[in-house]
XYZ file of C-alpha atoms in Angstrom:
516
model
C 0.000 0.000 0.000
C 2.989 2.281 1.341
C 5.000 1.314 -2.351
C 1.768 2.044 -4.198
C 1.382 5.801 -2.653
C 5.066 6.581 -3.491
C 4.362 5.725 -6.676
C 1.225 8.291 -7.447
C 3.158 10.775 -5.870
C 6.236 10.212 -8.182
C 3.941 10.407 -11.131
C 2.251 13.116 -10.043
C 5.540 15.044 -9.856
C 6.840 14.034 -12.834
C 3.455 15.092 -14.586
C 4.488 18.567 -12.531
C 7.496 18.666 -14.318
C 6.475 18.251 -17.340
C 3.266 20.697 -17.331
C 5.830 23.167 -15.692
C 8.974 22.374 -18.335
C 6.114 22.714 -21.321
C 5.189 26.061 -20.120
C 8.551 27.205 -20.154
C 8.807 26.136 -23.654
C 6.005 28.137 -25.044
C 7.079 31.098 -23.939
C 9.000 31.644 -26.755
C 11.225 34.902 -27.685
C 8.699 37.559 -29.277
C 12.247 39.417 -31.173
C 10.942 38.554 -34.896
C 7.657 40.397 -33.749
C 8.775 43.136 -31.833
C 11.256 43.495 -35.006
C 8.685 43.294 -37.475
C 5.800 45.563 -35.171
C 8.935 48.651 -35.012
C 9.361 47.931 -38.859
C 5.317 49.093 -39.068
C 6.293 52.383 -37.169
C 4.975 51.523 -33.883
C 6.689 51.941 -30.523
C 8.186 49.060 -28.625
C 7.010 50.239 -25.372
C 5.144 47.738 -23.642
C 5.926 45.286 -26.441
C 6.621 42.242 -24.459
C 10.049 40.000 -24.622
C 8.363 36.773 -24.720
C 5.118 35.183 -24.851
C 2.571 36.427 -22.724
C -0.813 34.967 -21.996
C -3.446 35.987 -24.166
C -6.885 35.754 -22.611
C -7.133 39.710 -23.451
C -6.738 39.178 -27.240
C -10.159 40.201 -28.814
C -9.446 38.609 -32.277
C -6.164 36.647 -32.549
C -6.084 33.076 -30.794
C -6.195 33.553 -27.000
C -3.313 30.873 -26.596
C 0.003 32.153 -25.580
C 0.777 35.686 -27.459
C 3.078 38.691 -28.267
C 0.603 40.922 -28.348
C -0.787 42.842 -25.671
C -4.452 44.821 -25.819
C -3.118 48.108 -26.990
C -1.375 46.184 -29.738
C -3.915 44.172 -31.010
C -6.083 47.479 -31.558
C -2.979 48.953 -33.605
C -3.279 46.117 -35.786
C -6.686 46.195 -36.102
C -6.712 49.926 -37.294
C -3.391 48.876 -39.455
C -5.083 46.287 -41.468
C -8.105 48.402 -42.260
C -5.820 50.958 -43.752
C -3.705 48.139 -45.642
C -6.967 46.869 -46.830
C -7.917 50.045 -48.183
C -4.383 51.044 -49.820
C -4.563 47.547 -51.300
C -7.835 47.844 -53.184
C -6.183 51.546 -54.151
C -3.541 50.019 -55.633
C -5.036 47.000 -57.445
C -7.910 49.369 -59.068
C -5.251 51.950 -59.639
C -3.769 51.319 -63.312
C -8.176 50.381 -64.537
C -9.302 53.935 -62.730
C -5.907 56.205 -64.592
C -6.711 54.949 -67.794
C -10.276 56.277 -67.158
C -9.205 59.517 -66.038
C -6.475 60.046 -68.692
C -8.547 58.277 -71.999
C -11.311 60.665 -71.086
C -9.092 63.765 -71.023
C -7.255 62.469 -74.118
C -10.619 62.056 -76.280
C -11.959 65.265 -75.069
C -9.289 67.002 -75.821
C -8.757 65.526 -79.270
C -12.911 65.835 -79.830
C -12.493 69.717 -79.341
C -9.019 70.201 -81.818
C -11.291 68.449 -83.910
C -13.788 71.080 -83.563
C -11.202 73.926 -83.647
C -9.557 72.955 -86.517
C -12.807 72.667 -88.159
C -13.711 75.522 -88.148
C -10.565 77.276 -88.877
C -10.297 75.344 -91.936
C -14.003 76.622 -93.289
C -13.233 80.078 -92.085
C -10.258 79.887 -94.313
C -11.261 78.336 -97.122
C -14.484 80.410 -97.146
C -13.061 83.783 -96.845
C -10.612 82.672 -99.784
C -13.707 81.727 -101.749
C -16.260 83.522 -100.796
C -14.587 87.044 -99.624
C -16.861 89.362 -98.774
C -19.615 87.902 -98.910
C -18.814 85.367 -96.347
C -17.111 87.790 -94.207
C -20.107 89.873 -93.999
C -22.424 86.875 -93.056
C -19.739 84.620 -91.102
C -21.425 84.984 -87.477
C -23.694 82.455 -88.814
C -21.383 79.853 -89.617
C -19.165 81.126 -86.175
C -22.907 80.427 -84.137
C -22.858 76.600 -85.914
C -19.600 76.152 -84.497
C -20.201 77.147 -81.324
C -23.397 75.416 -80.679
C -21.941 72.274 -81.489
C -19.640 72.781 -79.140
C -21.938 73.467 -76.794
C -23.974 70.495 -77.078
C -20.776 67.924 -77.006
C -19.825 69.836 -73.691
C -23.210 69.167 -72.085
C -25.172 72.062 -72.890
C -28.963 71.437 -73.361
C -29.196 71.690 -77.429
C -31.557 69.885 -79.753
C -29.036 68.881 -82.547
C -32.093 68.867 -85.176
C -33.493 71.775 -84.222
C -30.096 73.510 -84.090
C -29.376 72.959 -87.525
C -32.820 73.503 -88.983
C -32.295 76.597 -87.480
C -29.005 77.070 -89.251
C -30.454 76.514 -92.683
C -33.062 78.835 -91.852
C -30.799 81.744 -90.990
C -28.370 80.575 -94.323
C -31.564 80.877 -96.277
C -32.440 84.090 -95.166
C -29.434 85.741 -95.583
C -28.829 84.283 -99.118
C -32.507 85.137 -99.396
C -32.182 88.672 -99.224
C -28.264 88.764 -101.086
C -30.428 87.010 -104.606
C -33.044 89.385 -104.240
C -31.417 92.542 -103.080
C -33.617 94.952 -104.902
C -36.603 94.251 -102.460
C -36.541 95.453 -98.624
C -37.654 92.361 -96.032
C -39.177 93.184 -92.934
C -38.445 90.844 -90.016
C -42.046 89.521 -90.765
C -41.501 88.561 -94.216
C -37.866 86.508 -93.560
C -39.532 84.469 -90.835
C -42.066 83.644 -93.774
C -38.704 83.042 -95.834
C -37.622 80.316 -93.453
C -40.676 77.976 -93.362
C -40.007 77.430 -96.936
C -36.747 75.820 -95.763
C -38.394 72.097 -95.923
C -40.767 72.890 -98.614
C -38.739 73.733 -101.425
C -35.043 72.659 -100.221
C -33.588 75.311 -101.585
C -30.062 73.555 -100.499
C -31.025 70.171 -102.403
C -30.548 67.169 -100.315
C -27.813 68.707 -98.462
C -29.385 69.325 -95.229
C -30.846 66.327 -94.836
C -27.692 63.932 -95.570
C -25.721 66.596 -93.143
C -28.413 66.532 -90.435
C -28.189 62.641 -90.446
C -24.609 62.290 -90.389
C -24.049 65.096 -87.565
C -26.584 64.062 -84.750
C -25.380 60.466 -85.259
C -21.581 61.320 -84.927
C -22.165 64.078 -82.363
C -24.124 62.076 -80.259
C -21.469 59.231 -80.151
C -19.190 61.587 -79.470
C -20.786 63.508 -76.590
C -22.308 59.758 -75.103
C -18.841 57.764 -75.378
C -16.783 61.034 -73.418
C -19.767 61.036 -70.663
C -19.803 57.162 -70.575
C -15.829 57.592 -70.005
C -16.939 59.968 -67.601
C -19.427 58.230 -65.621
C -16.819 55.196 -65.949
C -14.028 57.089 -63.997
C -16.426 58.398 -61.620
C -17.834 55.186 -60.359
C -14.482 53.263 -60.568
C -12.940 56.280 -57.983
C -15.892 56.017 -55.479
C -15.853 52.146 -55.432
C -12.501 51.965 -54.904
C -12.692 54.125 -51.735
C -14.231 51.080 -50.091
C -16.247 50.747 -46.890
C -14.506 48.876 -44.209
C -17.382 47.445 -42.024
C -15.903 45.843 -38.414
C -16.791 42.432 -39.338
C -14.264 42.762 -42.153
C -11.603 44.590 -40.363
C -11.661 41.688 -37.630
C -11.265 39.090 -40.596
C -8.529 41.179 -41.988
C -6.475 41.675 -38.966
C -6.882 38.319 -38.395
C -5.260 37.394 -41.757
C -2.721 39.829 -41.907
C -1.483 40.269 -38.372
C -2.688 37.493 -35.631
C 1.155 35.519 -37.138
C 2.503 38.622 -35.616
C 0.969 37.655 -32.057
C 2.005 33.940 -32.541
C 5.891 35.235 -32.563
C 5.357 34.317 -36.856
C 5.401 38.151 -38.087
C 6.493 36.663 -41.890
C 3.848 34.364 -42.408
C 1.830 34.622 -45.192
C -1.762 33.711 -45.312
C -3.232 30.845 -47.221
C -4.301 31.953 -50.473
C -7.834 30.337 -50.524
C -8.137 31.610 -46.812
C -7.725 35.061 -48.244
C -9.955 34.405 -51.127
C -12.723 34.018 -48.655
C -11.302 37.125 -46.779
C -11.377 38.943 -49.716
C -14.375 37.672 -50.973
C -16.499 38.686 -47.872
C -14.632 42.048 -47.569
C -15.557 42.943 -51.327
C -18.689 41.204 -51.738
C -20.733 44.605 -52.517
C -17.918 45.185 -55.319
C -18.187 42.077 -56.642
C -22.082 42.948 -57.066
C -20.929 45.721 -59.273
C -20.146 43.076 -61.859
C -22.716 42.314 -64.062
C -24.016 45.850 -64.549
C -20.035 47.318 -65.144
C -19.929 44.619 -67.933
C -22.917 45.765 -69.330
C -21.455 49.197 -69.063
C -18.507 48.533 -71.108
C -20.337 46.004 -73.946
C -22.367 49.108 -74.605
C -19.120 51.240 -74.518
C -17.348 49.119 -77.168
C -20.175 49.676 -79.481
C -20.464 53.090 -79.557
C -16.699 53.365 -79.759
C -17.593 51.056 -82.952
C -19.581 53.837 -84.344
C -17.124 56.278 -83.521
C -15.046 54.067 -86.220
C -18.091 53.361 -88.881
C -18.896 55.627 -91.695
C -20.655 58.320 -89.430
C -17.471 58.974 -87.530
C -16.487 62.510 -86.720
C -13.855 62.455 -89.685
C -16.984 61.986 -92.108
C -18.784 64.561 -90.755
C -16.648 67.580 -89.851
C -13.456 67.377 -92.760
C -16.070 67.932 -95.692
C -18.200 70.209 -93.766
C -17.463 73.033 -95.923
C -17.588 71.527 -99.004
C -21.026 70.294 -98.280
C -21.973 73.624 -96.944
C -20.298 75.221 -100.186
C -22.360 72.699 -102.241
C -25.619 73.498 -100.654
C -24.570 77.444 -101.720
C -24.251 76.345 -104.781
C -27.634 74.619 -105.174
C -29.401 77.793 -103.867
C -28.106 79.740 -106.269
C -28.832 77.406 -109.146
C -32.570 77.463 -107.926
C -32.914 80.730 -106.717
C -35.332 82.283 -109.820
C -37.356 79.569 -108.738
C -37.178 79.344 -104.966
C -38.173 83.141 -104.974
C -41.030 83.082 -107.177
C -42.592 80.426 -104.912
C -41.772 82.182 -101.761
C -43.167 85.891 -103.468
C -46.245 83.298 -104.077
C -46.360 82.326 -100.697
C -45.018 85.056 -98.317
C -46.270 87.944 -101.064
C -44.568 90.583 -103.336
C -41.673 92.128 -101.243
C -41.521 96.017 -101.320
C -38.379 97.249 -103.770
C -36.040 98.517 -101.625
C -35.089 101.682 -104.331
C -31.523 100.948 -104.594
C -31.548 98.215 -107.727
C -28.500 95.768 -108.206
C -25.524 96.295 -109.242
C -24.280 96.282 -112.890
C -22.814 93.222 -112.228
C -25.387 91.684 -110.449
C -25.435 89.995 -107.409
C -26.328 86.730 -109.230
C -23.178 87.206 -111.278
C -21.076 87.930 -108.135
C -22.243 84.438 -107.353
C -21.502 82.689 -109.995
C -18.042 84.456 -110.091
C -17.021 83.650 -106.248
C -19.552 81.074 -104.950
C -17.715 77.999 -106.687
C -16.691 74.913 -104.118
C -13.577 73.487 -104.189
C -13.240 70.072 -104.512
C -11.184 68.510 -102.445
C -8.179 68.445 -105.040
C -8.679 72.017 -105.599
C -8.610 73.151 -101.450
C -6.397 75.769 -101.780
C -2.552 74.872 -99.925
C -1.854 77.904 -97.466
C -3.457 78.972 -94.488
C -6.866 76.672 -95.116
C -4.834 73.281 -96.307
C -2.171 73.748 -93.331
C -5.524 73.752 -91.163
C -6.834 71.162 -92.890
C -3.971 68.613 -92.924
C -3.613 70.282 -89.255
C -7.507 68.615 -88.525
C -6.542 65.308 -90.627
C -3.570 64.805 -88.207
C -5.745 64.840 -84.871
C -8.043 62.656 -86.062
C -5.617 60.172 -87.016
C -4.673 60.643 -83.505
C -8.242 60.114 -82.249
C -8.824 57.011 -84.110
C -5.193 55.654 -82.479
C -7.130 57.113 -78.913
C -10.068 54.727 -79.438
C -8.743 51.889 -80.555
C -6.525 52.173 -77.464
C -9.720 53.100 -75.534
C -11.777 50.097 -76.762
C -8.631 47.709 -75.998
C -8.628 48.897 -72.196
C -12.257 49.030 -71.841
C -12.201 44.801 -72.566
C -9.570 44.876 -70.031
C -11.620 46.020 -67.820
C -14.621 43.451 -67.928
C -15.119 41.474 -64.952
C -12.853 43.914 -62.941
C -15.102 44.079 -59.715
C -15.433 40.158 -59.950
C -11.674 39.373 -59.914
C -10.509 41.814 -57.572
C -10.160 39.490 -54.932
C -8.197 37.235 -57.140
C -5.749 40.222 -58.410
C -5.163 41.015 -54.084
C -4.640 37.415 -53.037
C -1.915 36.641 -56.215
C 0.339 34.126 -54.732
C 3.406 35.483 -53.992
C 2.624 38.983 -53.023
C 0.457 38.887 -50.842
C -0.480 35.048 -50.027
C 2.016 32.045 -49.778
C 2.444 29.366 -52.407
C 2.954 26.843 -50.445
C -0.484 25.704 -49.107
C 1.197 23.521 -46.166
C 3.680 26.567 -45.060
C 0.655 29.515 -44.497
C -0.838 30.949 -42.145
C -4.488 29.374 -41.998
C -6.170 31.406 -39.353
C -4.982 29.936 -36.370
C -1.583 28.325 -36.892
C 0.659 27.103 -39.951
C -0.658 24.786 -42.050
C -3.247 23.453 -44.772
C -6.515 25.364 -44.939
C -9.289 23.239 -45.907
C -12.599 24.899 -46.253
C -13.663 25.841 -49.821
C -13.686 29.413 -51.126
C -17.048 31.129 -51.385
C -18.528 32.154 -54.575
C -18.283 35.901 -55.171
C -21.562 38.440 -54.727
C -23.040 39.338 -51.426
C -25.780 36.725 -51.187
C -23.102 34.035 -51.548
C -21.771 35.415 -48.256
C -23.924 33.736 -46.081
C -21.703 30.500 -45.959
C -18.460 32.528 -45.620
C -16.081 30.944 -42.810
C -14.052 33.721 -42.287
C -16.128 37.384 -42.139
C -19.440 37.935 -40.951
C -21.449 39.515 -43.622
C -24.785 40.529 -43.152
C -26.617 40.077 -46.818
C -29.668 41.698 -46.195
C -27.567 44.896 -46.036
C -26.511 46.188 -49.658
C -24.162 48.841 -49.292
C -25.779 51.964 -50.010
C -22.693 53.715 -52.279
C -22.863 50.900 -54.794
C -26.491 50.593 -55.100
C -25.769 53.986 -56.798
C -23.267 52.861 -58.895
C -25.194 50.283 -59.759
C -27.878 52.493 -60.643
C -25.624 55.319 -62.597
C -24.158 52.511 -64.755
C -27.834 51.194 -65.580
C -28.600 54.608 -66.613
C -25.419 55.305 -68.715
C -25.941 51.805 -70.311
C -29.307 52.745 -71.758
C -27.610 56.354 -72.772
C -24.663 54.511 -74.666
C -27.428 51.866 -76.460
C -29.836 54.966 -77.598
C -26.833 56.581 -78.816
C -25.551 53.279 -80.757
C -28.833 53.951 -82.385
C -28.367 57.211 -83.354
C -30.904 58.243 -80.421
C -30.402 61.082 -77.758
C -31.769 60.743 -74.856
C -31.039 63.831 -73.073
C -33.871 65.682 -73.303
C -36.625 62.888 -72.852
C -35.095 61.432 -70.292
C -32.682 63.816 -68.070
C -34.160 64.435 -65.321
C -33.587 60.132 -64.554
C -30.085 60.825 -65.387
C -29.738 63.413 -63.252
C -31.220 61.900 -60.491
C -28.785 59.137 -59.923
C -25.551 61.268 -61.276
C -26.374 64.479 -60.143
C -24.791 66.624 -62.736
C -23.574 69.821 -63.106
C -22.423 72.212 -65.440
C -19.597 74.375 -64.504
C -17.616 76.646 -68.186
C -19.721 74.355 -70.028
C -17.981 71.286 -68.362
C -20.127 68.165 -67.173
C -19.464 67.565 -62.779
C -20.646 64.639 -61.449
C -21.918 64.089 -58.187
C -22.672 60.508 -57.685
C-alpha cells in the first residue's frame, strides 16, 4: 500500500514537471515580432520579450501571445488601412486609364472642332470674300453650338441645324433678291419654306443625319468615359465594415501575435477574406460589364462611316455645295416664296451692274477637295486630318482597355490574393487562421448573397451597401444612354431628369461635374 502511494506521488511530480517544463517552452522569444511591429512604425514600449498569456486578445487566438491589448487594436486599425491602400492600388492602373482616356478624347474631340472651323473660315473667306465675311457669325454660331452640345449644354441637334439653314436661307434670301426690302415679318415667312422647297437640295438632310449620329457618339462615349471614372474612384474608396476589419487583422497580423510576423496567409483563406470584404464590389459586376459592352459599341460607331472624320473634314464643301444649289434654284425658290409670303416692297436701290447673281456665280464655286487651296486653309486642314488620325489611335486604345476592364469588380479578390505577393504558395507553409498549415474549407462564390456560408467574415446580406447601389444604378442609366446613342438616339432631353437623379450633374464653363 505504502510502495503504491510513493508511486502516485512520483507520477504526479513528474506530470508537474512536465506541465511546468512545457510552459517554459512556449514562452517563446517575441524578437521577430517586436522586429517586425517597429518595422510598421509603432513603438516598442510595452511590447513584451516573450510570450505572454493571451486571454485579453479580442481577435487573434487567446493561446500564448506577443501581443498585448493596446497592440492588437494597432493592428486592427493597421489592417483596415492596408486593406484600403490595397484595393487603391489593385484598381489603380483600370481607374488612370479612365481619367487620362477621357481627357485624351476630349481634348482631341475639341481640336477636332477647332480645326474645323478654322479650316471653313479659311477656305471660305478665300472663296467667298466678302460675302462670307459679312455673313460669317452664322457659320461662327454653328460652331459654337456644337460645341456646346458635345460639352453638355442642353441643345436639340435637329433643331439647331434647322435653325441654321433657316438663318443661311435668309441671308442668301435677301443677297439674290437685293432689290426688295424684307421686314423681319416677311424673312420668318422666308424660313418655313426651308423644308418645302429645299432650296439647299438634299444637303441638309444627308448633313443633319450624319451630324446628330456622330455628335451624339461623341458627346455619349466622353460622358460614358466619364461616368466610368467616376464610379471606378468612389468604389474603390471602399467601406470597411468591423466584421471585415476583424477578418482582416486576423489574416494579416494574428502571425505577428504567434511570434510568426512573416507568415503569409493561405491563399484560398484570403480568397474568402477577400471575398467577404468585397462582396458589394463584386455585385458591381454584371451591370459594369454591361457598361462597357455598350461602350465598345459606340466606340464602334465612332469608327463606322458616321465617324467625326466623315462629318466635320467635308463640312465646308457640303456647306459650299448646298450654296451652290441655292443659287442654281434661286429664280425659282423666290417666285414660290413671293407666291407664298407675297410681293416684297423694292427697296429703291436696284443691283448692281454686275449683279449679285453674277457675283455668285463668279465667287460662290466649291472646291473640290483636289482644288482646297494649300496655305493657311490646307495647313488647317492637314492640321484637322492629323488629330483625327490621332483620335482614331485614342479609341482603338480606348476600346482595348475598356475589354480589359470586364469582370474587374469580380476578380478583384483574385488580383489582391496573387500568390506570392500577398499570399504564400505553399499551401502547407501559411498561415491558416490559427496556426501554420493546410486550410481546408472551400472558397465562397463571389456576390453578397453568396456570403452567407463565408467561414471567415461575418457579412450581413440583407444589407446592400448603399454607395454601390448607386453605382449600380448610374451605370444602368449610362448603359441605356450609350445603347440609344448606338442607335443614333439622344436621350437627353426625354429622359434627363432620370439621369440626373442618380448622377447628379452639373455644369460648370460648359464642363459636365458629377456628383454621384
Amino acid at each position: 500500500m505504502y510502495a503504491m502511494w510513493r508511486l502516485q506521488v512520483a507520477l504526479c511530480t513528474l506530470s508537474v514537471l512536465s506541465l511546468s517544463s512545457a510552459g517554459e517552452s512556449k514562452a517563446r522569444s517575441c524578437s521577430e515580432t517586436r522586429q517586425a511591429y517597429n518595422a510598421k512604425g509603432f513603438s516598442l514600449v510595452n511590447v513584451p520579450h516573450q510570450e505572454i498569456s493571451g486571454e485579453h486578445l479580442r481577435v487573434c487566438p487567446q493561446g500564448y501571445t506577443c501581443c498585448t491589448s493596446e497592440m492588437e487594436d494597432k493592428l486592427n486599425q493597421q489592417s483596415k488601412l492596408e486593406f484600403e491602400k490595397l484595393v487603391e492600388e489593385s484598381s489603380h492602373n483600370m481607374r488612370t486609364t479612365f481619367v487620362s482616356r477621357h481627357k485624351k478624347f476630349d481634348e482631341f474631340f475639341l481640336e477636332l472642332l477647332d480645326n474645323s472651323e478654322k479650316s471653313l473660315n479659311s477656305m471660305f473667306t478665300q472663296t467667298y470674300g466678302k460675302l462670307y465675311m459679312q455673313n460669317s457669325e452664322v457659320f461662327q454660331d454653328l460652331f459654337t453650338e456644337l460645341k456646346r452640345y458635345y460639352t453638355g449644354g442642353n441643345v436639340n441637334l435637329e433643331e439647331m441645324l434647322n435653325d441654321f439653314w433657316s438663318r443661311l436661307l435668309e441671308r442668301m434670301f435677301q443677297l439674290l433678291n437685293s432689290q426688295y426690302h424684307f421686314t423681319d415679318d416677311y424673312l420668318e415667312c422666308v424660313s418655313k419654306y426651308t423644308d418645302l422647297l429645299k432650296p439647299f437640295g438634299d444637303v441638309p438632310r444627308k448633313l443633319k443625319a450624319q451630324v446628330t449620329r456622330a455628335f451624339i457618339a461623341a458627346r455619349t462615349f466622353v460622358q460614358g468615359l466619364m461616368v466610368g471614372r467616376e464610379v471606378a474612384n468612389r468604389v474603390a474608396k471602399v467601406n470597411v465594415v468591423p466584421a471585415c476589419v476583424k477578418a482582416l487583422t486576423k489574416m494579416l497580423y494574428c502571425p505577428y501575435c504567434r511570434g510568426m510576423p512573416g507568415l503569409k496567409p493561405c491563399h484560398n483563406y484570403c480568397h474568402n477574406v477577400m471575398r467577404g470584404c468585397l462582396a458589394n464590389q463584386a455585385d458591381l459586376d454584371a451591370e459594369w460589364n454591361l457598361y462597357i459592352d455598350a461602350m465598345l459599341l459606340v466606340a464602334a460607331r465612332l469608327e463606322g462611316p458616321f465617324n467625326i472624320e466623315a462629318v466635320i473634314e467635308p463640312v465646308d464643301i457640303k456647306i459650299s455645295e448646298a450654296i451652290m444649289t441655292m443659287q442654281s434654284n434661286s429664280v425659282h425658290v423666290s417666285a414660290k416664296v413671293f407666291q407664298g409670303c407675297g410681293q416684297p416692297t423694292p427697296s429703291g436701290i436696284g443691283r448692281s451692274a454686275r449683279g449679285i447673281s453674277d457675283v455668285f456665280s463668279a465667287r460662290f464655286r466649291p472646291y473640290t477637295p483636289e482644288e482646297r487651296p494649300t496655305t493657311a486653309a490646307g495647313t488647317s486642314l492637314e492640321r484637322l486630318r492629323v488629330v483625327w488620325r490621332t483620335m482614331q489611335h485614342s479609341v482603338i486604345d480606348i476600346k482595348e482597355k475598356l475589354r480589359e476592364s470586364k469582370k474587374f469588380w469580380s476578380n478583384l479578390p483574385d488580383d489582391i490574393c496573387a500568390k506570392g505577393k500577398l499570399t504564400e504558395s505553399d499551401e502547407d507553409q501559411c498561415w491558416n487562421s490559427h496556426t501554420k498549415g493546410r486550410y481546408f474549407p472551400e472558397v465562397v462564390k463571389e456576390g453578397l448573397t453568396n456570403q452567407v456560408n463565408n467561414p471567415e467574415v461575418d457579412v450581413d446580406i440583407t444589407r446592400p451597401d448603399t454607395l454601390i447601389r448607386q453605382q449600380i444604378m448610374a451605370l444602368r442609366v449610362m448603359t441605356n444612354k450609350l445603347k440609344n446613342a448606338y442607335n443614333g438616339n439622344d436621350i437627353y432631353f426625354q429622359d434627363s431628369s432620370k439621369f440626373s437623379n442618380f448622377l447628379g450633374v452639373y455644369k460648370c464653363s460648359d464642363k459636365i461635374i458629377l456628383i454621384i
